[in-house]
Coordinates of C-alpha atoms and ligand atoms in Angstrom, one line a residue:
Chain V
X531 CA 93.2 106.5 61.4
X532 CA 93.8 102.8 61.7
X533 CA 91.1 100.4 62.6
X534 CA 93.5 98.6 65.0
X535 CA 91.9 98.5 68.4
X536 CA 94.5 96.7 70.3
X537 CA 98.2 96.3 69.6
X538 CA 100.6 94.3 71.6
X539 CA 104.3 94.5 70.9
X540 CA 107.0 92.3 72.3
X541 CA 105.1 91.6 75.5
X542 CA 107.1 89.9 78.2
X543 CA 105.5 89.1 81.6
X544 CA 106.7 87.7 84.9
X545 CA 105.3 86.2 88.1
X546 CA 108.1 87.1 90.5
X547 CA 111.2 85.8 88.8
X548 CA 109.4 83.3 86.6
X549 CA 109.0 84.6 83.1
X550 CA 105.8 83.4 81.6
X551 CA 105.3 85.5 78.4
X552 CA 108.3 85.6 76.1
X553 CA 107.7 88.4 73.6
X554 CA 104.2 88.3 72.2
X555 CA 103.2 90.6 69.4
X556 CA 99.8 90.8 67.7
X557 CA 97.1 93.2 66.6
X558 CA 93.4 93.1 66.9
X559 CA 91.1 95.0 64.5
X560 CA 87.9 96.8 65.6
X561 CA 85.0 94.4 65.6
X562 CA 87.1 91.3 65.3
X563 CA 86.8 88.1 67.4
X564 CA 90.2 86.5 68.2
X565 CA 90.4 83.0 69.5
X566 CA 93.3 82.5 71.8
X567 CA 94.2 78.9 72.1
X568 CA 96.9 76.9 73.8
X569 CA 97.3 74.1 76.3
X570 CA 97.0 74.5 80.1
X571 CA 99.7 76.8 81.4
X572 CA 100.6 78.2 78.0
X573 CA 100.0 81.8 79.3
X574 CA 96.6 82.7 78.0
X575 CA 95.2 84.0 81.3
X576 CA 98.5 85.7 81.9
X577 CA 98.2 87.5 78.6
X578 CA 94.7 88.7 79.7
X579 CA 95.9 89.9 83.1
X580 CA 98.7 91.8 81.4
X581 CA 96.3 93.5 79.0
X582 CA 93.8 94.5 81.6
X583 CA 96.5 95.7 84.1
X584 CA 96.2 93.1 86.8
X585 CA 99.7 92.0 86.1
X586 CA 102.2 94.8 86.5
X587 CA 105.5 93.1 86.0
X588 CA 105.8 93.3 82.2
X589 CA 107.8 94.9 79.4
X590 CA 106.9 95.7 75.9
X591 CA 104.1 97.9 74.6
X592 CA 100.3 97.5 74.8
X593 CA 98.3 100.2 72.9
X594 CA 94.5 100.4 73.0
X595 CA 92.7 102.9 70.7
X596 CA 96.1 104.3 69.9
X597 CA 96.9 105.0 73.5
X598 CA 99.7 103.3 75.3
X599 CA 98.3 101.5 78.4
X600 CA 101.2 99.4 79.4
X601 CA 101.7 101.0 82.8
X602 CA 98.1 101.8 83.7
X603 CA 96.5 100.0 86.6
X604 CA 93.5 97.7 86.2
X605 CA 90.9 100.2 87.6
X606 CA 92.1 102.8 85.0
X607 CA 92.1 100.3 82.1
X608 CA 88.5 99.2 82.7
X609 CA 87.5 102.9 82.5
X610 CA 89.2 103.0 79.0
X611 CA 87.0 100.2 77.8
X612 CA 88.6 96.8 78.4
X613 CA 86.5 94.3 80.4
X614 CA 87.8 90.9 81.6
X615 CA 85.4 88.0 82.3
X616 CA 87.9 86.1 84.5
X617 CA 88.6 82.5 84.5
X618 CA 86.6 80.8 87.2
X619 CA 84.0 83.7 87.1
X620 CA 85.2 85.4 90.3
X621 CA 81.8 86.6 91.4
X622 CA 81.6 88.5 94.7
X623 CA 80.0 86.1 97.1
X624 CA 78.8 88.8 99.5
X625 CA 76.8 90.5 96.7
X626 CA 73.5 89.5 95.2
X627 CA 73.2 88.8 91.5
X628 CA 72.0 92.3 90.7
X629 CA 74.7 93.9 92.9
X630 CA 77.4 92.0 91.0
X631 CA 75.9 93.4 87.7
X632 CA 75.6 96.9 89.1
X633 CA 79.2 96.8 90.2
X634 CA 80.2 95.9 86.7
X635 CA 78.8 99.2 85.6
X636 CA 80.6 101.1 88.3
X637 CA 82.9 102.9 85.9
X638 CA 79.9 104.6 84.3
X639 CA 80.7 104.1 80.6
X640 CA 77.8 104.8 78.3
X641 CA 76.6 102.2 75.8
X642 CA 74.0 99.6 74.9
X643 CA 74.3 97.6 78.0
X644 CA 72.3 98.2 81.1
X645 CA 70.6 96.0 83.8
X646 CA 67.6 95.9 81.6
X647 CA 69.4 94.7 78.5
X648 CA 71.4 92.1 80.5
X649 CA 68.1 90.8 81.9
X650 CA 66.7 90.6 78.4
X651 CA 69.7 88.6 77.3
X652 CA 69.6 86.3 80.4
X653 CA 66.0 86.4 81.7
X654 CA 66.8 83.9 84.5
X655 CA 69.1 86.5 86.1
X656 CA 66.1 88.8 86.5
X657 CA 64.3 86.1 88.3
X658 CA 67.2 85.5 90.6
X659 CA 68.4 89.1 90.9
X660 CA 68.1 89.2 94.7
X661 CA 69.7 85.8 95.3
X662 CA 73.3 85.6 96.6
X663 CA 75.5 85.0 93.5
X664 CA 76.8 81.8 95.2
X665 CA 73.4 80.2 95.2
X666 CA 73.3 80.0 91.4
X667 CA 74.2 77.1 89.2
X668 CA 77.5 77.2 87.4
X669 CA 76.0 78.2 84.1
X670 CA 73.9 81.0 85.7
X671 CA 77.0 82.2 87.5
X672 CA 78.8 82.4 84.2
X673 CA 75.9 84.5 82.8
X674 CA 76.4 86.9 85.8
X675 CA 80.1 87.1 85.1
X676 CA 79.5 87.9 81.4
X677 CA 76.8 90.4 82.3
X678 CA 79.1 92.0 84.8
X679 CA 81.7 92.4 82.1
X680 CA 79.3 93.8 79.6
X681 CA 77.9 96.3 82.2
X682 CA 81.0 98.4 81.8
X683 CA 80.1 98.9 78.1
X684 CA 83.5 97.8 76.9
X685 CA 85.0 98.3 73.5
X686 CA 87.0 95.1 74.0
X687 CA 86.0 92.1 76.1
X688 CA 88.3 89.4 77.2
X689 CA 86.5 86.1 77.8
X690 CA 88.6 83.5 79.7
X691 CA 87.3 79.9 79.6
X692 CA 83.6 80.5 79.7
X693 CA 83.0 76.8 79.7
X694 CA 85.2 76.0 82.7
X695 CA 83.5 73.4 84.9
X696 CA 80.2 73.6 83.0
X697 CA 78.1 70.7 81.6
X698 CA 78.2 70.3 77.8
X699 CA 74.5 71.3 77.4
X700 CA 75.1 74.5 79.5
X701 CA 78.2 75.3 77.4
X702 CA 76.2 75.0 74.3
X703 CA 73.6 77.4 75.7
X704 CA 76.2 80.0 76.6
X705 CA 77.8 79.8 73.1
X706 CA 74.5 80.1 71.5
X707 CA 74.2 83.5 73.2
X708 CA 77.7 84.6 72.0
X709 CA 76.5 86.2 68.8
X710 CA 74.2 88.4 70.9
X711 CA 76.9 89.3 73.3
X712 CA 79.5 90.3 70.7
X713 CA 77.0 91.0 67.9
X714 CA 77.0 94.8 68.4
X715 CA 80.4 95.1 66.9
X716 CA 82.1 94.4 70.2
X717 CA 85.7 93.3 69.8
X718 CA 86.6 90.2 71.7
X719 CA 89.3 87.8 72.6
X720 CA 88.1 84.3 73.4
X721 CA 90.1 81.8 75.4
X722 CA 88.6 78.3 75.3
X723 CA 89.8 74.8 76.0
X724 CA 87.6 73.4 73.3
X725 CA 89.6 74.4 70.2
X726 CA 87.0 73.5 67.7
X727 CA 84.4 75.7 69.4
X728 CA 86.8 78.6 69.8
X729 CA 87.8 78.5 66.1
X730 CA 84.2 78.2 65.0
X731 CA 83.3 81.4 66.9
X732 CA 86.2 83.6 65.6
X733 CA 87.7 85.2 62.5
X734 CA 91.3 85.0 63.7
X735 CA 93.2 82.8 66.0
X736 CA 96.4 82.9 68.0
X737 CA 98.0 79.8 69.4
X738 CA 100.4 80.2 72.2
X739 CA 102.7 77.7 73.6
X740 CA 104.9 78.2 76.7
X741 CA 104.5 81.9 76.4
X742 CA 105.3 82.3 72.7
X743 CA 103.1 82.5 69.6
X744 CA 103.3 79.2 67.8
X745 CA 100.7 79.8 65.1
X746 CA 98.4 82.6 64.0
X747 CA 96.0 83.5 61.2
X748 CA 92.5 82.6 60.0
X749 CA 91.2 79.3 61.3
X750 CA 90.4 77.9 57.8
X751 CA 93.9 78.7 56.5
X752 CA 95.3 75.7 58.4
X753 CA 94.7 72.0 58.7
X754 CA 93.7 70.4 61.9
X755 CA 97.1 68.8 62.1
X756 CA 98.9 72.0 61.8
X757 CA 96.9 73.6 64.5
X758 CA 97.2 70.7 66.9
X759 CA 101.0 70.6 66.3
X760 CA 101.1 74.3 67.3
X761 CA 98.9 73.6 70.3
X762 CA 100.8 70.7 71.7
X763 CA 104.2 71.6 70.4
X764 CA 104.9 68.5 68.4
Chain X
X602 CA 64.0 95.3 141.6
X603 CA 67.6 96.1 142.3
X604 CA 68.6 93.5 139.7
X605 CA 66.2 94.9 137.1
X606 CA 67.9 98.3 137.6
X607 CA 71.4 96.8 137.3
X608 CA 70.5 95.0 134.1
X609 CA 68.9 98.1 132.6
X610 CA 71.9 100.2 133.4
X611 CA 74.2 97.5 132.1
X612 CA 72.3 97.4 128.8
X613 CA 72.6 101.2 128.4
X614 CA 76.3 101.1 129.1
X615 CA 76.5 98.4 126.5
X616 CA 75.6 101.0 124.0
X617 CA 78.8 102.8 124.7
X618 CA 80.8 99.6 124.3
X619 CA 79.1 99.0 121.0
X620 CA 80.2 102.4 119.9
X621 CA 83.7 101.6 120.9
X622 CA 83.4 98.3 119.0
X623 CA 81.5 99.3 115.8
X624 CA 84.5 101.0 114.1
X625 CA 86.8 98.0 115.0
X626 CA 84.2 95.7 113.5
X627 CA 83.8 97.8 110.4
X628 CA 87.6 98.0 109.7
X629 CA 88.2 94.3 110.4
X630 CA 85.2 93.4 108.1
X631 CA 86.4 95.5 105.2
X632 CA 90.2 95.1 105.3
X633 CA 91.1 92.5 108.0
X634 CA 93.0 95.1 109.9
X635 CA 93.1 95.1 113.7
X636 CA 93.7 98.6 114.8
X637 CA 95.6 98.5 118.1
X638 CA 95.4 102.3 118.4
X639 CA 91.6 102.2 118.2
X640 CA 91.1 103.0 121.9
X641 CA 93.6 105.8 121.7
X642 CA 91.8 107.4 118.8
X643 CA 88.6 107.3 120.9
X644 CA 90.5 109.2 123.7
X645 CA 92.1 111.5 121.2
X646 CA 88.6 112.3 119.9
X647 CA 87.5 113.2 123.4
X648 CA 90.4 115.6 123.7
X649 CA 89.6 117.1 120.3
X650 CA 86.0 117.6 121.5
X651 CA 87.4 119.2 124.7
X652 CA 89.4 121.7 122.6
X653 CA 86.4 122.4 120.4
X654 CA 84.2 123.0 123.4
X655 CA 86.8 125.3 125.0
X656 CA 87.1 127.3 121.8
X657 CA 83.4 127.6 120.9
X658 CA 81.5 127.1 124.1
X659 CA 79.3 124.5 122.4
X660 CA 77.7 121.7 124.4
X661 CA 80.0 118.7 123.8
X662 CA 77.2 116.7 122.3
X663 CA 76.7 119.5 119.7
X664 CA 80.4 119.7 119.2
X665 CA 80.1 116.5 117.2
X666 CA 79.0 118.6 114.3
X667 CA 82.6 119.8 114.1
X668 CA 84.4 116.8 115.7
X669 CA 82.9 114.1 113.4
X670 CA 83.9 115.7 110.1
X671 CA 87.4 116.4 111.4
X672 CA 87.8 112.9 112.6
X673 CA 86.6 111.5 109.3
X674 CA 89.0 113.6 107.3
X675 CA 91.8 112.5 109.6
X676 CA 90.7 108.8 109.1
X677 CA 90.8 109.2 105.3
X678 CA 94.2 110.7 105.4
X679 CA 95.6 108.2 108.0
X680 CA 94.5 105.3 105.8
X681 CA 95.7 106.8 102.6
X682 CA 99.1 108.0 103.7
X683 CA 100.0 105.5 106.4
X684 CA 97.9 102.3 106.8
X685 CA 97.4 101.4 103.1
X686 CA 101.1 100.9 102.7
X687 CA 101.2 98.4 105.5
X688 CA 98.4 96.1 104.1
X689 CA 99.4 93.0 102.4
X690 CA 99.5 89.2 102.8
X691 CA 101.5 89.6 106.0
X692 CA 99.3 90.6 109.0
X693 CA 102.2 91.7 111.1
X694 CA 103.1 95.2 109.6
X695 CA 99.6 96.8 110.3
X696 CA 99.7 95.4 113.8
X697 CA 103.1 96.9 114.5
X698 CA 102.3 100.2 112.8
X699 CA 99.0 100.7 114.8
X700 CA 100.8 99.7 118.0
X701 CA 103.3 102.4 117.2
X702 CA 100.5 104.9 116.6
X703 CA 99.1 103.9 119.9
X704 CA 102.3 104.8 121.7
X705 CA 102.7 108.0 119.8
X706 CA 99.1 109.1 120.5
X707 CA 99.4 108.4 124.2
X708 CA 102.6 110.3 124.5
X709 CA 101.5 113.1 122.2
X710 CA 98.3 113.6 124.3
X711 CA 100.4 113.5 127.5
X712 CA 102.7 116.2 126.1
X713 CA 99.9 118.5 125.0
X714 CA 97.3 117.9 127.7
X715 CA 99.4 116.6 130.6
X716 CA 98.3 113.6 132.7
X717 CA 95.4 115.5 134.3
X718 CA 92.1 113.9 133.8
X719 CA 89.4 116.0 132.2
X720 CA 85.7 115.8 131.5
X721 CA 83.3 117.1 129.0
X722 CA 80.4 118.9 130.6
X723 CA 77.1 118.4 128.9
X724 CA 74.9 120.1 131.5
X725 CA 71.7 118.9 133.1
X726 CA 71.3 115.9 130.7
X727 CA 74.1 114.2 132.6
X728 CA 72.1 113.8 135.8
X729 CA 68.5 114.0 134.7
X730 CA 66.5 110.8 134.7
X731 CA 62.9 109.5 134.6
X732 CA 61.4 106.7 136.7
X733 CA 60.2 103.7 134.9
X734 CA 59.5 101.3 137.9
X735 CA 59.7 101.8 141.6
X736 CA 63.4 102.0 142.3
X737 CA 64.3 102.0 138.6
X738 CA 65.2 105.2 136.9
X739 CA 66.6 105.7 133.4
X740 CA 69.1 108.5 132.9
X741 CA 68.6 110.7 129.8
X742 CA 72.3 110.5 129.0
X743 CA 72.7 106.7 129.1
X744 CA 69.4 106.4 127.1
X745 CA 70.6 108.9 124.5
X746 CA 73.9 107.1 124.3
X747 CA 72.1 103.8 123.7
X748 CA 69.8 105.3 121.1
X749 CA 72.8 106.8 119.3
X750 CA 74.6 103.4 119.4
X751 CA 71.6 101.7 117.8
X752 CA 71.3 104.4 115.3
X753 CA 75.0 104.2 114.4
X754 CA 74.8 100.4 114.0
X755 CA 71.6 100.7 112.0
X756 CA 73.2 103.4 109.8
X757 CA 76.4 101.4 109.2
X758 CA 74.3 98.3 108.4
X759 CA 72.1 100.3 106.0
X760 CA 75.2 101.8 104.3
X761 CA 76.8 98.3 104.0
X762 CA 73.9 96.6 102.4
X763 CA 72.1 99.4 100.5
X764 CA 74.5 101.9 99.1
X765 CA 77.2 102.0 96.4
X766 CA 79.9 102.6 99.0
X767 CA 78.7 99.5 101.0
X768 CA 78.8 97.5 97.8
X769 CA 82.3 98.6 97.3
X770 CA 83.2 97.7 100.8
X771 CA 81.8 94.2 100.4
X772 CA 83.3 93.6 97.0
X773 CA 86.7 94.7 98.0
X774 CA 86.6 92.6 101.2
X775 CA 85.6 89.6 99.1
X776 CA 88.2 89.9 96.4
X777 CA 90.2 93.1 96.0
X778 CA 91.8 92.0 92.7
X779 CA 88.5 91.4 91.0
X780 CA 87.2 94.6 92.5
X781 CA 90.0 96.4 90.6
X782 CA 88.4 95.1 87.4
X783 CA 85.2 96.9 88.4
X784 CA 87.3 100.1 88.7
X785 CA 87.4 100.0 92.5
X786 CA 90.7 101.2 93.8
X787 CA 91.0 99.3 97.1
X788 CA 93.2 102.0 98.7
X789 CA 90.4 104.5 98.2
X790 CA 87.7 102.1 99.4
X791 CA 89.8 101.5 102.5
X792 CA 90.3 105.2 103.1
X793 CA 86.5 105.7 103.1
X794 CA 86.1 102.8 105.5
X795 CA 88.6 104.4 107.9
X796 CA 86.9 107.8 107.5
X797 CA 83.6 106.2 108.6
X798 CA 85.3 104.3 111.4
X799 CA 86.8 107.6 112.7
X800 CA 83.4 109.3 112.5
X801 CA 82.1 106.6 114.8
X802 CA 85.2 106.9 117.0
X803 CA 84.4 110.6 117.4
X804 CA 80.9 109.9 118.6
X805 CA 82.3 107.2 121.0
X806 CA 84.9 109.6 122.3
X807 CA 82.4 112.4 123.1
X808 CA 80.1 110.0 125.0
X809 CA 83.1 108.6 126.8
X810 CA 84.2 112.1 127.8
X811 CA 80.7 113.2 128.9
X812 CA 80.2 110.0 130.9
X813 CA 83.4 110.0 132.9
X814 CA 86.8 111.5 133.4
X815 CA 89.4 110.8 130.7
X816 CA 93.2 111.0 130.5
X817 CA 95.8 110.2 127.8
X818 CA 96.2 106.6 129.0
X819 CA 92.6 105.4 128.9
X820 CA 92.8 104.1 125.3
X821 CA 94.0 100.5 125.7
X822 CA 91.2 99.8 128.2
X823 CA 88.6 101.1 125.7
X824 CA 90.3 99.0 123.0
X825 CA 89.8 95.9 125.2
X826 CA 86.1 96.6 125.8
X827 CA 85.5 97.2 122.1
X828 CA 87.5 94.1 121.2
X829 CA 85.6 92.0 123.6
X830 CA 82.2 93.3 122.3
X831 CA 83.2 92.5 118.7
X832 CA 84.4 88.9 119.6
X833 CA 81.4 88.2 121.8
X834 CA 79.0 89.3 119.1
X835 CA 80.8 87.5 116.3
X836 CA 83.3 89.0 113.8
X837 CA 81.8 90.9 110.8
X838 CA 78.3 91.1 112.2
X839 CA 77.4 94.7 113.3
X840 CA 74.1 93.8 115.1
X841 CA 76.1 91.1 116.8
X842 CA 78.6 93.8 117.9
X843 CA 75.7 95.7 119.5
X844 CA 74.5 92.6 121.4
X845 CA 78.2 91.9 122.3
X846 CA 78.4 95.4 123.8
X847 CA 75.2 94.8 125.8
X848 CA 76.3 91.5 127.1
X849 CA 79.6 93.0 128.2
X850 CA 77.8 96.0 129.9
X851 CA 75.4 93.7 131.7
X852 CA 78.2 91.3 132.8
X853 CA 80.2 94.3 134.2
X854 CA 77.2 95.7 136.0
X855 CA 76.4 92.4 137.6
X856 CA 80.0 91.9 138.6
X857 CA 80.2 95.3 140.1
X858 CA 77.0 94.7 142.1
X859 CA 78.5 91.5 143.6
X860 CA 81.8 93.2 144.4
X861 CA 82.9 96.6 143.1
X862 CA 86.3 95.3 142.2
X863 CA 84.9 92.7 140.0
X864 CA 83.3 95.0 137.4
X865 CA 85.9 94.7 134.7
X866 CA 86.9 91.1 135.7
X867 CA 83.3 89.9 135.2
X868 CA 83.4 91.3 131.6
X869 CA 86.6 89.5 130.9
X870 CA 85.2 86.2 132.3
X871 CA 82.1 86.3 130.1
X872 CA 84.3 87.1 127.2
X873 CA 86.5 84.1 127.9
X874 CA 83.5 82.0 128.4
X875 CA 82.0 82.9 125.0
X876 CA 85.4 82.4 123.4
X877 CA 85.7 78.9 124.9
X878 CA 82.1 77.8 124.0
X879 CA 81.7 79.7 120.7
X880 CA 85.1 80.7 119.4
X881 CA 83.5 82.5 116.4
X882 CA 81.3 84.6 118.7
X883 CA 77.6 84.3 119.3
X884 CA 76.5 85.6 115.9
X885 CA 79.2 85.0 113.3
X886 CA 78.8 86.1 109.7
X887 CA 77.2 83.2 107.9
X888 CA 78.7 83.6 104.4
X889 CA 82.4 83.2 103.5
Ligands
LIG1819 N1 99.7 83.7 90.2 C1 100.7 83.0 89.6 N2 101.9 82.9 90.2 C2 102.9 82.2 89.7 N3 102.9 81.6 88.5 C3 101.7 81.6 87.9 C4 100.5 82.3 88.4 N4 99.5 82.1 87.5 C5 100.0 81.4 86.6 N5 101.3 81.0 86.7 C6 102.1 80.2 85.8 O1 102.2 80.9 84.6 C7 102.1 80.0 83.5 C8 100.9 80.5 82.6 O2 99.7 80.3 83.4 P1 98.3 80.8 82.8 O3 98.5 82.1 82.1 O4 97.3 80.7 83.9 O5 98.0 79.7 81.7 P2 96.7 79.3 80.9 O6 95.7 80.4 81.2 O7 97.2 79.4 79.4 O8 96.3 78.0 81.3 C9 101.9 78.6 84.1 O9 103.1 78.0 84.1 C10 101.4 78.9 85.5 O10 101.9 77.9 86.4
LIG1820 MG1 93.9 80.2 82.1

């Protein structure tokens, strides 16, 4: 048995006629944290949508736990153990904090995460559990979004721009929690605008530029200049 | 005293209008679908109950035990096999398809049952009443109808805000793409919503058929009443729908008292008045 959890081969993806991903290939080992970096519009969120099944117009091969999931729909893929914490949080405004979390566990996968363990991780959410999710601060909303993703007890979690629109101090708080979130051997892909922070939190990184991989490897194997060249395409 | 009586009778009829409206309100709230055939389904449910009563000899009110599950199964299938494929960004296809269903239902019912009007006979409960004030008596049937309407609205409200299915309804209505990430297939969620809607339609149809004669072409009129109750009460608010039904019932009763020909007209006028003054209805949903 290989310890490859996710393998993506020659992935191409479209929005309508516009091709956004141009043949991406990479592998992710069990327990690894992969930083996915690249400038705005490079295709990071599109890669996430392709993996978790929200984007159907794609070719190539995506395998998860040695099973091909390329053609599965999103509601089937979450049941297989891939959770997405979407860019912009995307909480359900009609649901309370606790209902958002409960819905995250809707697929009924067993594992370490439950309402109780989420509340232990983010005690403020327990205090606000009956509040509408829209009444929370940005940082608290991000905690709900992370908690909602964890509630499905995923084997792989995709974290898309956790820091979007948050104050630096709040971002620091969230990142301080990261080891607890992915500490249980959870495999993760982390998209982050702040490259230094992303690289510091991961063992591997992947830089994409206009839908193609421009650099990949271990963060310390490259100089800052090499990475920023791959990032900006200079 | 005569006006007290009129208002009380109007309130009780309002319960029936709320039953016409509750399913419309539910479906619009969950999937932004306006079902043009809603009234025809109510009439079709009355015919279905008529068939069940003929076959079993049950009291029509008891026939609900059979009619409601049948209607729910039909609603699930209708959504799954027909309506789901019409839903999308464009609001026109579902309107056209449900309009088509309306035509098909009316002509289908005409073909099978002819244009003769029929009635469901519920026995003594139809005429029995008890006095509350001098000159004011409350009929058991209108009272039962009103209590059932309140119970249905309460039940839907409870389901919406306290159960896993209700959570799925709200989440899917908020953002169906993110709901997929929770493992919720919107097509299934919608099918359950339509099943519930048709269960309420069945109840409405039986009360309609017990209260008065019905024929295959009564549907559009019931759709209008239901639609007016929903709009008066405010879209997406079930208790508002009940109050909307009551306002419509009272307006019609007062109009009929002034001039028998003004019954329906008075309802339309109040509806237009509310629309002009409060375009979102009296009790619109507060959140987005
Ligand atoms: N829903 C969409 N429809 C059409 N084009 C889109 C859509 N979402 C993103 N794009 C385009 O796809 C490209 C990649 O976007 P995205 O994956 O969101 O980038 P990133 O997450 O790296 O900032 C961009 O050019 C963007 O304009
Ligand atoms: Mg993005």
